[in-house]
């Protein structure tokens, strides 16, 4: 069967164990049945990795079927190395996200760096030039020195690889919670660009064609080799096997060499050598194409002497690709490799017998139907609602003493998930390739597509583990809607989703229940938005320490018909009106306010009215694209108060805002309550009519809540202000009256330890 | 006041991309006869006190200066 | 007009520079592979940004072993103009074509952000369209941009007016707070005494388009174009000022 | 086959920012009593032949491995 989102196992298969140690007895029986004989040790090792959760997503496959893989402009869905959608003028965007959690836990710099390298090559395998990266990160509390080092290492690793290969990192997210202390999450998404008629495939074809190895040489990376013979504890050895060293220099050369090789027209198919190395690429490419292959491992370029055939087959050395090249044109590929200083070798040929024959010189290592390796068994684990949920849902914030609003706002702005991420993205080259129209710092990044001018794309990545912990279904819905909402704020409409599903062990029924519910939520919201899920990745067994929150992360790609028509977060002009588009109320349950100010993670999440949120999203996108509004920013963590503070900080302008205090709601709920579908916009007073028309057209609530100006953010309760601007806050005095410098100091993490 | 000199290098078998690049650079400069180059990091640490020196240095190396999954270290005290 | 952009393995701003020179400014640019031994016929040579050879020894060090960089000295001696941007600047330092050395940023981190530059010298081929004191807004993107010259080199640098750009505030004030990497004397760009060779850490090619990054960087490329088009020559005997 | 071990450090007087950062990192981890840290680079070079060894190594160092404007080097041959 075709390749699917690849799962990352907490402990990758490695030769530390006896070959086949990861296989269940029933799986060993199945292998014997399929082969009609006992597998050799080498074959057991191959089945072990190919049938690992790592490669075979055996616990998730059935659930992932629920994700919609249809939508306007879809060119390639799941099944190839990455999905592709049209961005117009004959150009395709290729999009994929992957996790590198466990490697980043044990070697933050190299783990994160190779995470970038790995996802880049999935995009490259589609024939696309990588044009943007996004990173979604989760860590423990940063005041722990060990965590701080991990954070620094991961960010430096992403920077070290991404900056060097010249692909801009244009956005991401970062949040901290104790459950990630020993199990950080490092998810990286990549976007590539390719002409629609040049999208490459990983289906091997054409008996007689050459199987060509291209890239860095093969060493004993990602496995327990003789070099590591002094391995101590099993745990350490397993960790060691997860550390692969990346070489961004070779990665950059590989990008250029591969794209040049594709441009010759001599390449029939290609795939990156990632998890399970040659074993995976050979068997998947052969199985996909329904052909056989005959290869000789003896020819594979090596970095070390004395590697066994098994080691060559399973090595996860970085910066390598496998190409199927038209017979007779191998020399062209060799020449290109030579020019870029990379190794290239014809290691075999395509055959017409549907058999994968792997030799080591004169010895046959294996001869089997590659589909035996790629069609792993699939499981439907038990799913039981976790017991903790009932207790958490019973929590009622009504009993809580409200905090002083100003202190709470400052505390929220200081919380690592809400604080400005400038300290992160200033370490990333986010401008290289000179297409970044809206750099990181806004709700989504915007890139121009020169080749399809004036079109552009927008990118965002969103996930909220705390929400998913409290209600995985709602959390899944929220991740997708928030992503779409972020795109709308910059003027883009959703085009494609890729996801990374980070969970603990699927073999635990309560965990598996959360996985299923989260996928349901993502599927539902994607259907409501009519956006396809073009690929993704599952990372199970994230349970070092206490076990992480269920953490699905969604990356979304948007289209802009005219990239010049975008908006940013910040207020742009004194005297502009401030309006709230969409639903008016938020709730404290499960909010950042509860977590950051009161230290509580509990409550019952309200299921959003998905169709109402989708209408609000479409309304705002229209308003931005039509130039009706000057800025747009959604209310996410920290509610409307934090959103207003961010608009003020980004624009360097204050605001006076009056919020409706009807229904005797608590001020902290009005200020800090959260719900998706609430977007703050600013506009010239004269544009209010046009915005009102749009709101009516999409049947979306619209309310003017204040005006831009001054050097302070003043928020009070009262009746709605007149058209001319905000009325003075209510008689009791404003809830908030803060100068921008105070807000900036709180939000700026620069001067604090990471 | 003792000074510790620590050298951290990659374990054998771990890809040493800097070493390879430097090797090529030396060759391009005309330095024939270079068989191999390995790159590493060096630290000179001045310490107070002379107690438990080895323990302290090992702690620094294993907990901070080297990632012992992929790197090895050695030191001498002068 | 024929402007060569040298491509090293690991260069990654070559295409951006090419784009700025050709598409945005309308001048002819061509890539020059690092194995090229002669630069004859080029009106100017640009060493673009990136991580040549992985920057594995010191930034720009390994690039000095390439034929193209070795060809720079005779090229400059023959009146050629050379602009090194970021990694290109680092390479010019390592090759001894400009004085000084680079160290890692004081922050220890890569920095990608807009900075302001004060123009200190407007009589070079690359700044002839500017006035002394002009402030440009151009991004930096580097991990090793802390320029050092040291007490031994400082007098000559001053005597030959080799500092072309300094990091400054939006208003042109040179203060430690706006020095992004800890460079000595806030130095962002240095020229050879004649002005024929300029190295600078910020990326003018990233500020050559209204939609992306503004157009302050384009003023450097258009200065160069004007210089070449009007047939100006650098004086090979620069005047020492005291 | 001789192996040369080269250590490159900053000249005295050149601010050693990486060394200072490591010093701070060690302190944050609770390593009291560290007076100073200097950071440097280390190379292990395997050479063919034993002739003019010192000359060859000095050439490599001055022309390539160290930037002698700000760095100093020392080596030993084993
Ligand atoms: N790890 C990161 N890497 C790069 N950019 C980041 C990272 N984390 C956050 N950002 C950027 O900071 C800005 C704010 O992020 P976030 O608060 O997550 O936005 P939102 O709430 O709109 O999703 C965004 O532009 C985002 O791309
Ligand atoms: Mg947002």
mmCIF file of C-alpha atoms and ligand atoms in Angstrom, chain A residues 443 462 482 486 489 633-634 636, ligand 2:
data_model
loop_
_atom_site.group_PDB
_atom_site.id
_atom_site.type_symbol
_atom_site.label_atom_id
_atom_site.label_comp_id
_atom_site.label_asym_id
_atom_site.label_seq_id
_atom_site.Cartn_x
_atom_site.Cartn_y
_atom_site.Cartn_z
ATOM 1 C CA UNK A 443 -1.210 35.840 12.868
ATOM 2 C CA UNK A 462 -1.658 25.969 15.571
ATOM 3 C CA UNK A 482 -7.760 28.934 14.844
ATOM 4 C CA UNK A 486 -5.116 33.291 11.566
ATOM 5 C CA UNK A 489 -6.481 37.911 9.569
ATOM 6 C CA UNK A 633 -6.067 39.998 14.892
ATOM 7 C CA UNK A 634 -7.942 37.117 16.421
ATOM 8 C CA UNK A 636 -6.818 33.483 21.145
HETATM 9 MG MG1 LIG E 2 -3.729 34.605 15.906
#
